[in-house]
Coordinates of C-alpha atoms and ligand atoms in Angstrom, one line a residue:
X1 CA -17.3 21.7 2.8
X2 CA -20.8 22.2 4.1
X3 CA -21.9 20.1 7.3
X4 CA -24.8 19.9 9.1
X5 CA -24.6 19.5 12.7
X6 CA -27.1 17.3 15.2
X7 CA -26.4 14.0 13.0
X8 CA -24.8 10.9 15.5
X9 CA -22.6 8.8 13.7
X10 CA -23.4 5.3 13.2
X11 CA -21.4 1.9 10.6
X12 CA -18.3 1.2 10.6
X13 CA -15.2 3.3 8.9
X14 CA -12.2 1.4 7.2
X15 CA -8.8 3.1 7.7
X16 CA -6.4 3.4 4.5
X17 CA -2.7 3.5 4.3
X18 CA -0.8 6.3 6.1
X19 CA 0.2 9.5 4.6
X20 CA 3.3 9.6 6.8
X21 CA 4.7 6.4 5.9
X22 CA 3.9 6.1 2.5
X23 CA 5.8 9.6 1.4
X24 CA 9.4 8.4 3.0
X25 CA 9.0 4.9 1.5
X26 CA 8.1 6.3 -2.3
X27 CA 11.1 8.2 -1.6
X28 CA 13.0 4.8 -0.1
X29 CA 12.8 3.7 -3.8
X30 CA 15.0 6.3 -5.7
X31 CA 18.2 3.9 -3.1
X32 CA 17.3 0.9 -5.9
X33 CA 18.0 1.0 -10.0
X34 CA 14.9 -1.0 -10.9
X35 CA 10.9 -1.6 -10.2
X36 CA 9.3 -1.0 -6.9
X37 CA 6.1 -1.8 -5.7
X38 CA 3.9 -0.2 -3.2
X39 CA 0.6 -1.3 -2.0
X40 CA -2.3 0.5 0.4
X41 CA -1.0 3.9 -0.6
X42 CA -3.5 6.1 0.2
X43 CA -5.3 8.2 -2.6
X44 CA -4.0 11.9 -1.4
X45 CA -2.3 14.9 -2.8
X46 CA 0.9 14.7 -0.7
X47 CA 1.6 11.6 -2.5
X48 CA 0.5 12.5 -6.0
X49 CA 3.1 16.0 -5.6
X50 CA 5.4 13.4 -4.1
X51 CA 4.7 11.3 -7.6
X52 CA 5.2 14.5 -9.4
X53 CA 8.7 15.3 -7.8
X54 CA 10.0 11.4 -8.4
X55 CA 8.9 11.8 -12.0
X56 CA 10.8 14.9 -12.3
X57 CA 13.6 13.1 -11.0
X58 CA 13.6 10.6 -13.5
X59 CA 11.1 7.8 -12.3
X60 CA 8.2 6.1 -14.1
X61 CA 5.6 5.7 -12.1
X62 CA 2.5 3.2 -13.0
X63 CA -0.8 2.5 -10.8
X64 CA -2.7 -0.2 -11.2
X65 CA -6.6 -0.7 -10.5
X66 CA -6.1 -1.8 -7.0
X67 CA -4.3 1.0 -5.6
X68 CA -0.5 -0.4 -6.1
X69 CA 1.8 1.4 -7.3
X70 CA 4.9 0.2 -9.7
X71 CA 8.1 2.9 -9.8
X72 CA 11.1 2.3 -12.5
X73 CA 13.7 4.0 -11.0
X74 CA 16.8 2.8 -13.2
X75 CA 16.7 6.3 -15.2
X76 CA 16.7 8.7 -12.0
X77 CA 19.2 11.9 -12.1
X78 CA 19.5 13.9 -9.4
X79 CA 18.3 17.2 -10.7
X80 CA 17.4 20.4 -8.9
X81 CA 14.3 19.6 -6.6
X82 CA 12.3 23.4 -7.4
X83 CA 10.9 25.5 -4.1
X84 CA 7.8 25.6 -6.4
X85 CA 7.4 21.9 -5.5
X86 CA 9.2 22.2 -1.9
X87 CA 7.0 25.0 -0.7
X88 CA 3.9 23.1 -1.5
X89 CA 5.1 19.7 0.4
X90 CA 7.9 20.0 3.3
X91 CA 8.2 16.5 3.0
X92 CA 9.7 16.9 0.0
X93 CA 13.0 17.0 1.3
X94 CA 13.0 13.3 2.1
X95 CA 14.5 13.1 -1.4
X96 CA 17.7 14.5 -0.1
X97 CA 19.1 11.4 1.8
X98 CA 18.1 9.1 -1.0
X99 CA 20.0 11.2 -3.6
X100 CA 22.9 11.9 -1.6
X101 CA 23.5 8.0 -0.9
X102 CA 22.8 7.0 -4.3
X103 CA 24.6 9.5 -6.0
X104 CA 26.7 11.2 -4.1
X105 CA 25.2 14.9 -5.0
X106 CA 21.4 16.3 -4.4
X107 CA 20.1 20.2 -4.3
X108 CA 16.7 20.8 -2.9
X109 CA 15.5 24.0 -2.0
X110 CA 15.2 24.2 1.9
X111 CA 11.2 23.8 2.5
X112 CA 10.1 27.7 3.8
X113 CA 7.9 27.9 7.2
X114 CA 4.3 26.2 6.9
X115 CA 0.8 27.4 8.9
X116 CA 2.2 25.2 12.0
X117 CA 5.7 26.7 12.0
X118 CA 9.3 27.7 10.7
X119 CA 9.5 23.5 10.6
X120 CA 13.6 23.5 9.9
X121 CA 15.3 20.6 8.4
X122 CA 18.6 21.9 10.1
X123 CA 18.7 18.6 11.9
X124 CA 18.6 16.4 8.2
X125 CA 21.3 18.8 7.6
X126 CA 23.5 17.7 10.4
X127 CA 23.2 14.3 10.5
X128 CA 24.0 14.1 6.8
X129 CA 27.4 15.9 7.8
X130 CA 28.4 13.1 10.3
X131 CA 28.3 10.6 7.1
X132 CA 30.5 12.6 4.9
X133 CA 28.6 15.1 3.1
X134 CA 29.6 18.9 2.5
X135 CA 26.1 21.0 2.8
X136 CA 26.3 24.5 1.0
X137 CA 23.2 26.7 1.4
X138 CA 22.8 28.7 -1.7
X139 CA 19.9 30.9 -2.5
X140 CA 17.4 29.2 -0.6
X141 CA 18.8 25.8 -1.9
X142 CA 20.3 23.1 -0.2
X143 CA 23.3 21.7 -2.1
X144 CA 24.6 18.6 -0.8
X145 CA 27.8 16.7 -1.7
X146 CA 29.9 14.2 -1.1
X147 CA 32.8 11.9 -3.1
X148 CA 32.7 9.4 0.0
X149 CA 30.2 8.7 2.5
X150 CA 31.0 6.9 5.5
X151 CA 29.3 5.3 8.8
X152 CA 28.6 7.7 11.6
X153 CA 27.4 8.2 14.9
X154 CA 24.2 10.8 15.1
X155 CA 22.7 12.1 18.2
X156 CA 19.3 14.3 17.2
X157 CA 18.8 17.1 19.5
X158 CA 15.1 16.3 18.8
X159 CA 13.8 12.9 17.7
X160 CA 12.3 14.7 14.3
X161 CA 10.5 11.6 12.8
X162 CA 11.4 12.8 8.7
X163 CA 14.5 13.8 10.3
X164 CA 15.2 10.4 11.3
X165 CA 14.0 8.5 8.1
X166 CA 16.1 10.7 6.0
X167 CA 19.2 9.5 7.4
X168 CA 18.3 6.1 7.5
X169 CA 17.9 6.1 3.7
X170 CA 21.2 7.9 3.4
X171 CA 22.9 5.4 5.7
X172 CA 21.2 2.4 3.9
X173 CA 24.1 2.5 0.8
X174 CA 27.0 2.5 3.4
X175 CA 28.5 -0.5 3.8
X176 CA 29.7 0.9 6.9
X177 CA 28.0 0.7 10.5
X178 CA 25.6 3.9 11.8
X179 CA 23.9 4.8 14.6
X180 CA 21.0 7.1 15.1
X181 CA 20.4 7.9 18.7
X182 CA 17.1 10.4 19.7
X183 CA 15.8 8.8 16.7
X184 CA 11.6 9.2 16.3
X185 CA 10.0 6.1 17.3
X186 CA 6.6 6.8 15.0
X187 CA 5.2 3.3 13.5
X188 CA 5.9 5.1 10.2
X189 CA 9.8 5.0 11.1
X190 CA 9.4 1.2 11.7
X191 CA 7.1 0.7 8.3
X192 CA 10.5 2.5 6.6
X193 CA 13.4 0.1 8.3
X194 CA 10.7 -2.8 7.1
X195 CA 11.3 -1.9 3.5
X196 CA 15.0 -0.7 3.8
X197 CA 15.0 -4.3 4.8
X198 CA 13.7 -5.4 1.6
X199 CA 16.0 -3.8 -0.2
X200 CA 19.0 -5.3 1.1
X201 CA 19.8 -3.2 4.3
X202 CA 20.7 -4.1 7.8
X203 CA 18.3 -2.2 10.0
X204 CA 17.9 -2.7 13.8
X205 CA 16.4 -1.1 16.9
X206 CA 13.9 1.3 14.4
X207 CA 10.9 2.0 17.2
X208 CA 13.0 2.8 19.5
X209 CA 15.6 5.8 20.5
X210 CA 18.1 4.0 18.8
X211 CA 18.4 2.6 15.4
X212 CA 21.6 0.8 14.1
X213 CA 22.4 0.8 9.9
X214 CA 24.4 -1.5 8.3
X215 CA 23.6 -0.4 4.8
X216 CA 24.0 -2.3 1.3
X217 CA 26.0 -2.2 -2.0
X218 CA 23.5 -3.7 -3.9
X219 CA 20.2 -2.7 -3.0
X220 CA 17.3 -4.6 -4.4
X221 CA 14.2 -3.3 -5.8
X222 CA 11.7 -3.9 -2.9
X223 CA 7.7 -4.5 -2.5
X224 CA 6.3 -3.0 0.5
X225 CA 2.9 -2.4 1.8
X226 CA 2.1 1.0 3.8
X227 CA 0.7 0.8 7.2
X228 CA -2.8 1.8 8.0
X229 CA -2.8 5.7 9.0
X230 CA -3.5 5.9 13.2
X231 CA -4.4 9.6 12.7
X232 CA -6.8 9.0 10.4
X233 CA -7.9 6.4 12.8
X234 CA -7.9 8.6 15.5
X235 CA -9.9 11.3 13.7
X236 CA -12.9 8.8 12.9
X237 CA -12.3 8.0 16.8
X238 CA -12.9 11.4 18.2
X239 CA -15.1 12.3 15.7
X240 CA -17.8 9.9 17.0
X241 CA -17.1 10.9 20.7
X242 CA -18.5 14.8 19.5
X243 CA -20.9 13.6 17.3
X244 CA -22.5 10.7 19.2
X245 CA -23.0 7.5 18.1
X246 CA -21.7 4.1 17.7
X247 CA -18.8 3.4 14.9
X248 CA -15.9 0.9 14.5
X249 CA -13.1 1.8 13.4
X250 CA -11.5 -1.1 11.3
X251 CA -7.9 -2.0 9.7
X252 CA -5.4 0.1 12.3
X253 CA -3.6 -1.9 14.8
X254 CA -4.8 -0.4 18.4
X255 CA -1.3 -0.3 19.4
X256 CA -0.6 2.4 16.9
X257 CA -3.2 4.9 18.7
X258 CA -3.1 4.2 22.7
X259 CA -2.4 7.4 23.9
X260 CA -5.9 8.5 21.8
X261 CA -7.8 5.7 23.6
X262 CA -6.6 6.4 26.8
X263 CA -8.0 9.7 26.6
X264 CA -10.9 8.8 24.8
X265 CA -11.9 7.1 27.9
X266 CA -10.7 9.7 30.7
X267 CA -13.3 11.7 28.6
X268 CA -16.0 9.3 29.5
X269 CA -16.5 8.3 25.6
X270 CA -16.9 4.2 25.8
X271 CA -14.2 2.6 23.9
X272 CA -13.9 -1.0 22.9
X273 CA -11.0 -3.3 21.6
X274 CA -13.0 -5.8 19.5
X275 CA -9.7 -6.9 17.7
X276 CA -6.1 -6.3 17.6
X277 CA -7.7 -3.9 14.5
X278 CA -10.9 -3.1 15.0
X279 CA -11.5 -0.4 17.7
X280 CA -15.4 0.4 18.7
X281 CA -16.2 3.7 20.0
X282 CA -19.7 4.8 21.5
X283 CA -21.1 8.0 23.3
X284 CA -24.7 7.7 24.1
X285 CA -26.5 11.2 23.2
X286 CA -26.7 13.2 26.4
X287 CA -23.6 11.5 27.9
X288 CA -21.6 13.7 28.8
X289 CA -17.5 14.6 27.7
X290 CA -15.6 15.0 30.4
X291 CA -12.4 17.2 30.8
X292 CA -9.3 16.2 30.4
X293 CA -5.4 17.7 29.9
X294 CA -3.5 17.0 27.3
X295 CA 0.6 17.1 26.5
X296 CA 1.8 16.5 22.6
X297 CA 5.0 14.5 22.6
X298 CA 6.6 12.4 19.9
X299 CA 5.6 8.9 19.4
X300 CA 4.4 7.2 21.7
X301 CA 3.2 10.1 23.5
X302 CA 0.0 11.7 22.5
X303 CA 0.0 12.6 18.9
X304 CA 0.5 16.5 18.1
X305 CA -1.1 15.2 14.7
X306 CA -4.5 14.5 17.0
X307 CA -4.0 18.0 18.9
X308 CA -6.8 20.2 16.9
X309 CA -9.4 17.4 16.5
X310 CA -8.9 16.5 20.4
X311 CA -9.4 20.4 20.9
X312 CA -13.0 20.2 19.2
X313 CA -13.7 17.7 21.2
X314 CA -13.3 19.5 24.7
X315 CA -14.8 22.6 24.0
X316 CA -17.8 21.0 24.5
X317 CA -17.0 19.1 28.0
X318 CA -18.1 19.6 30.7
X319 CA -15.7 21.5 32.2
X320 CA -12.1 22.9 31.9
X321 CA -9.1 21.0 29.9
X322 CA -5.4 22.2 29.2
X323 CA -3.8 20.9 25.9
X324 CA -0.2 22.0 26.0
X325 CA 1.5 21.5 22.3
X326 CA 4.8 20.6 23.0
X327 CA 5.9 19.7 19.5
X328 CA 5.6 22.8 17.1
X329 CA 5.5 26.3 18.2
X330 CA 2.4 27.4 16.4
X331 CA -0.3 24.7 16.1
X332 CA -3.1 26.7 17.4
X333 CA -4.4 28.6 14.0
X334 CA -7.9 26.1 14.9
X335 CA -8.4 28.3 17.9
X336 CA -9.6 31.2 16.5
X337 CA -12.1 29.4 14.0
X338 CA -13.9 27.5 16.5
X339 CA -13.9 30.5 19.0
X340 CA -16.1 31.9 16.0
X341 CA -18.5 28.6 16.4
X342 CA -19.3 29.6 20.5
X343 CA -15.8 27.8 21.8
X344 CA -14.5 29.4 25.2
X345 CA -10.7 28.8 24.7
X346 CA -7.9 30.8 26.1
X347 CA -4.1 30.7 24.7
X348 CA -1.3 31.2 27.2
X349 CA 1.7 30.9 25.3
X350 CA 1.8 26.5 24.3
X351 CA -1.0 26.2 26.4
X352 CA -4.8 26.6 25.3
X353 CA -7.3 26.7 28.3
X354 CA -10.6 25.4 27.0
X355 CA -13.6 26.0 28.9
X356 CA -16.5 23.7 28.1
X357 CA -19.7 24.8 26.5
X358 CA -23.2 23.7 26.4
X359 CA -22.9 23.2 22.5
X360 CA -21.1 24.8 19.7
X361 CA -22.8 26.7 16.7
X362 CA -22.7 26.5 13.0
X363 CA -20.7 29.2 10.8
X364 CA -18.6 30.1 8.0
X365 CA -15.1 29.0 9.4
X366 CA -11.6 29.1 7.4
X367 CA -9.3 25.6 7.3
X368 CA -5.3 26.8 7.5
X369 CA -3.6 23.2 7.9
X370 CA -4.0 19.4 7.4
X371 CA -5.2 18.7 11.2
X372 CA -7.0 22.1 11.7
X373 CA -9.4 21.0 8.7
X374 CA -10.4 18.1 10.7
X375 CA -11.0 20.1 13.2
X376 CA -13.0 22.3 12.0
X377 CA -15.1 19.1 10.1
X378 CA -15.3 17.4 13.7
X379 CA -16.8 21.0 15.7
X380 CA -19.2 21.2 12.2
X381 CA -20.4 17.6 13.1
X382 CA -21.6 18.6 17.2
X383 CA -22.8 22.4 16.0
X384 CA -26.2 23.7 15.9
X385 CA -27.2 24.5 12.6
X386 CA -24.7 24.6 9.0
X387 CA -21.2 25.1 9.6
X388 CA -19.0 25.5 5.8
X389 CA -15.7 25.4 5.6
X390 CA -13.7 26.5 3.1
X391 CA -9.5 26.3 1.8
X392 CA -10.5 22.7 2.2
X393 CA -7.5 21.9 -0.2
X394 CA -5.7 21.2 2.9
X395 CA -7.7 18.3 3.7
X396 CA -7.2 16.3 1.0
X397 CA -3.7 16.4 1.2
X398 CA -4.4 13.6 4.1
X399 CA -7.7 12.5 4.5
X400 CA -8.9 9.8 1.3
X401 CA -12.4 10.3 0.9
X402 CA -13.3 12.1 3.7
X403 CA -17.1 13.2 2.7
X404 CA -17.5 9.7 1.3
X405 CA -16.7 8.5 4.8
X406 CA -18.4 10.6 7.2
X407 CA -21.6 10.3 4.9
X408 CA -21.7 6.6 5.0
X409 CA -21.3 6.9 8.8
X410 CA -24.6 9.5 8.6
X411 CA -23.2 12.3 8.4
X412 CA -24.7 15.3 6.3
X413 CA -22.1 16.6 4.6
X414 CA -21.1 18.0 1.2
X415 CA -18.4 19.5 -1.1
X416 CA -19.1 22.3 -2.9
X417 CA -17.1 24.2 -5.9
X418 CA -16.2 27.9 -3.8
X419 CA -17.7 31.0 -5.4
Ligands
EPZ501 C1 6.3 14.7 10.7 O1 6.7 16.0 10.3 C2 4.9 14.5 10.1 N1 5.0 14.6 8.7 C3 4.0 15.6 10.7 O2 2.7 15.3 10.2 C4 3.9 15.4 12.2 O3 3.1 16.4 12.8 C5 5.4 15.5 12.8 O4 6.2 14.5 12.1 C6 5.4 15.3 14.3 O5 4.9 14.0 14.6 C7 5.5 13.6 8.0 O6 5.8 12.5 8.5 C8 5.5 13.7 6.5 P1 9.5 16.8 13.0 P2 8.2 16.4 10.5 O7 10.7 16.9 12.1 O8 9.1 15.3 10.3 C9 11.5 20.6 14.7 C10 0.6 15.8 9.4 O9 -0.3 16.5 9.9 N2 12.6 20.3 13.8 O10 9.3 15.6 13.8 O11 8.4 17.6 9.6 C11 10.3 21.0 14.0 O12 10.3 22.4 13.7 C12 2.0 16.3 9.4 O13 0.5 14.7 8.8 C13 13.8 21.1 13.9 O14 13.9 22.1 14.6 O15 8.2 16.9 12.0 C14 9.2 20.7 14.9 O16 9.0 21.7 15.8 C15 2.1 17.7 10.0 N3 14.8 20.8 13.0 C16 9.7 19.4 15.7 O17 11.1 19.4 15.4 C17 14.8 19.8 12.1 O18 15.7 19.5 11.4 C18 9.1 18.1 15.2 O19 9.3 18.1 13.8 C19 13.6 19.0 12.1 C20 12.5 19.3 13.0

């Protein structure tokens, strides 16, 4: 991707439906025998490798011109889910609670470490032995089983948000009551009980720590539409507060992105709430950013997911900022590309300490994970001069149309096939 810095941003930017709750609700489907449909999923490669592994599975899978999606899921089996696949999508393994409830038996290879960190699913793993179900690691593989499952109590050491929706699918067959306490309380947990819902489920309390599961012996084939994608939102957000300019950011429920806001506006970028979905954001060239500290938590703290582009962002304030990442242990592979653009950032240990600079300069730069692309797109937009950026496949694994986007909004930008 080649950008040239310098250009405000200016029109408006319309969010589409959210990677992170459309992959556990295509999985959601494989609980029914019959047709789903899914509208607003997002055109992205997570969800066409998720496509690929529902197929393999068994499913037919139709779009139609509008973007919704039909999946016939009477003929699924639960065959081996390959590391080929698993290594190339973590969230692959959202398959396993589905399988294991309908079927009683799934084997998915255990997803390996990604760019952000070892990223366990040891916590899936447990939760799935409180309803029954013998796990065997073999060979890298998960192998789970189980002739009866029953209700249970879980308490997640950590409220991991795919954590959480995998054992709501798995408890949505039971016709027994379970509780999840230290669930995640991410929108795209809610968007998940919502269809589980549909399908003939009891679910209550999803959104908050604690969700109760009363599930169903007949589930129903269900048709669901996916939330609008608050980190996408967010990234159009912060990407007008580096770049200048005046955009609005339309389709995403404020309420999903508050922490971002709140920032936004301790960093002296002018943010307005024109509807309960249409968020404006303005920074006057020559205004300045202001500093401010930052703590990832899970929902509704401030989004890890928003860390890198928010990191962008400061190193050109106008003074210090702290962003701890409390969330995973390695989320700071960004650093090093923008300290090749002029950035002044220092790690100590979770911590990075960013110390504003005038401006930041164009280069050759290196994406190495979904958020850390957007990064790198966001310093490119505020740089003197042509920043490129290349591995860019990571990008599309969660941004629709990105180039098509920022160029509307007046950015110059451009895709180009790497030599
Ligand atoms: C989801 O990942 C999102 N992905 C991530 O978005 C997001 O960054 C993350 O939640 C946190 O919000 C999807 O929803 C598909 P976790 P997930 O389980 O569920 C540890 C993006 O950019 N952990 O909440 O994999 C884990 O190592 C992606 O769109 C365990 O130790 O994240 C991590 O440090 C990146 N054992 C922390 O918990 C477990 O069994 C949070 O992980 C599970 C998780």
């Amino acid at each position: 991707m080649i950008i040239e810095g310098g250009h405000p941003l200016f029109g408006e930017v319309h969010i589409s439906g959210a990677k992170n709750a459309a992959l556990p609700v295509l999985a959601a489907a494989l609980l029914t025998a019959g047709n789903s449909r899914i509208t607003n999923l997002p055109k992205l490669r997570d969800v066409t490798t998720l496509f690929e592994l529902l197929r393999l599975l068994g499913s037919r899978i139709e779009q139609d011109s509008r973007g919704s999606v039909f999946i016939e899921t009477s003929k699924v089996c639960p065959c081996r889910v390959p590391y080929e696949l698993v290594k190339t999508m973590r969230a692959s393994a959202l398959v396993l609670g589905p399988l294991v409830a309908r079927f009683g038996r799934a084997e998915v290879a255990l997803p390996g470490g990604c760019a952000i960190g070892a990223r366990p699913i040891d916590l899936h793993l447990k939760g799935l032995q409180k309803l029954g179900v013998d796990i065997e690691l073999d060979e890298g593989y998960v192998k789970a089983e189980c002739q009866k499952m029953h209700g249970g109590h879980i308490v997640l050491d950590l409220p991991t948000v795919t954590g959480t929706e995998n054992l709501m699918m798995a408890a949505a067959l039971i016709d027994e009551d379970t509780i999840i306490e230290n669930a995640a309380r991410e929108p795209e947990v809610v968007n998940l009980a919502d269809a589980l819902k549909k399908m003939g489920s009891s679910v209550e309390g999803a959104g908050t720590g604690s969700i109760f599961i009363h599930g169903t012996r007949s589930p129903r084939p269900f048709d669901h539409r996916i939330i609008p994608d608050r980190i996408e939102a967010g990234t159009y957000m912060a990407a007008t507060a580096i770049a200048g300019g005046k955009v609005k950011i339309k389709g995403c429920p404020q309420e999903f992105f508050t922490p971002v806001t709140e920032k936004l506006q301790d960093a002296g970028v002018t943010v307005r709430c024109l509807s309960d979905d249409i968020i404006e954001v303005e920074r006057e060239q020559g205004m300045d950013i202001m500093p401010v500290d930052i703590n990832t938590a899970p929902y509704p703290g401030f989004p890890t997911d928003m860390q890198a582009q928010f990191m962008a962002l400061l190193s050109i304030a106008r003074g210090v900022s702290l962003i701890t990442e409390n969330v995973f242990e390695n989320r700071f592979m960004h650093v090093l590309e923008l300290q090749r653009m002029g950035a002044d950032i220092k790690l100590d240990g979770h911590t990075a300490i960013i110390k504003g600079v005038e401006s930041l300069g164009g280069a050759p730069v290196m994406a190495t994970d979904l958020r850390a692309s957007a990064c790198l797109i966001l310093a490119g937009l505020a740089a003197k001069g042509k920043t490129t950026i290349s591995r860019i496949y990571h990008l599309d694994r969660g941004y629709e149309g990105i180039e098509e986007k920022f160029g509307r909004l007046g950015a110059i930008i451009r895709r180009e096939k790497e030599k």
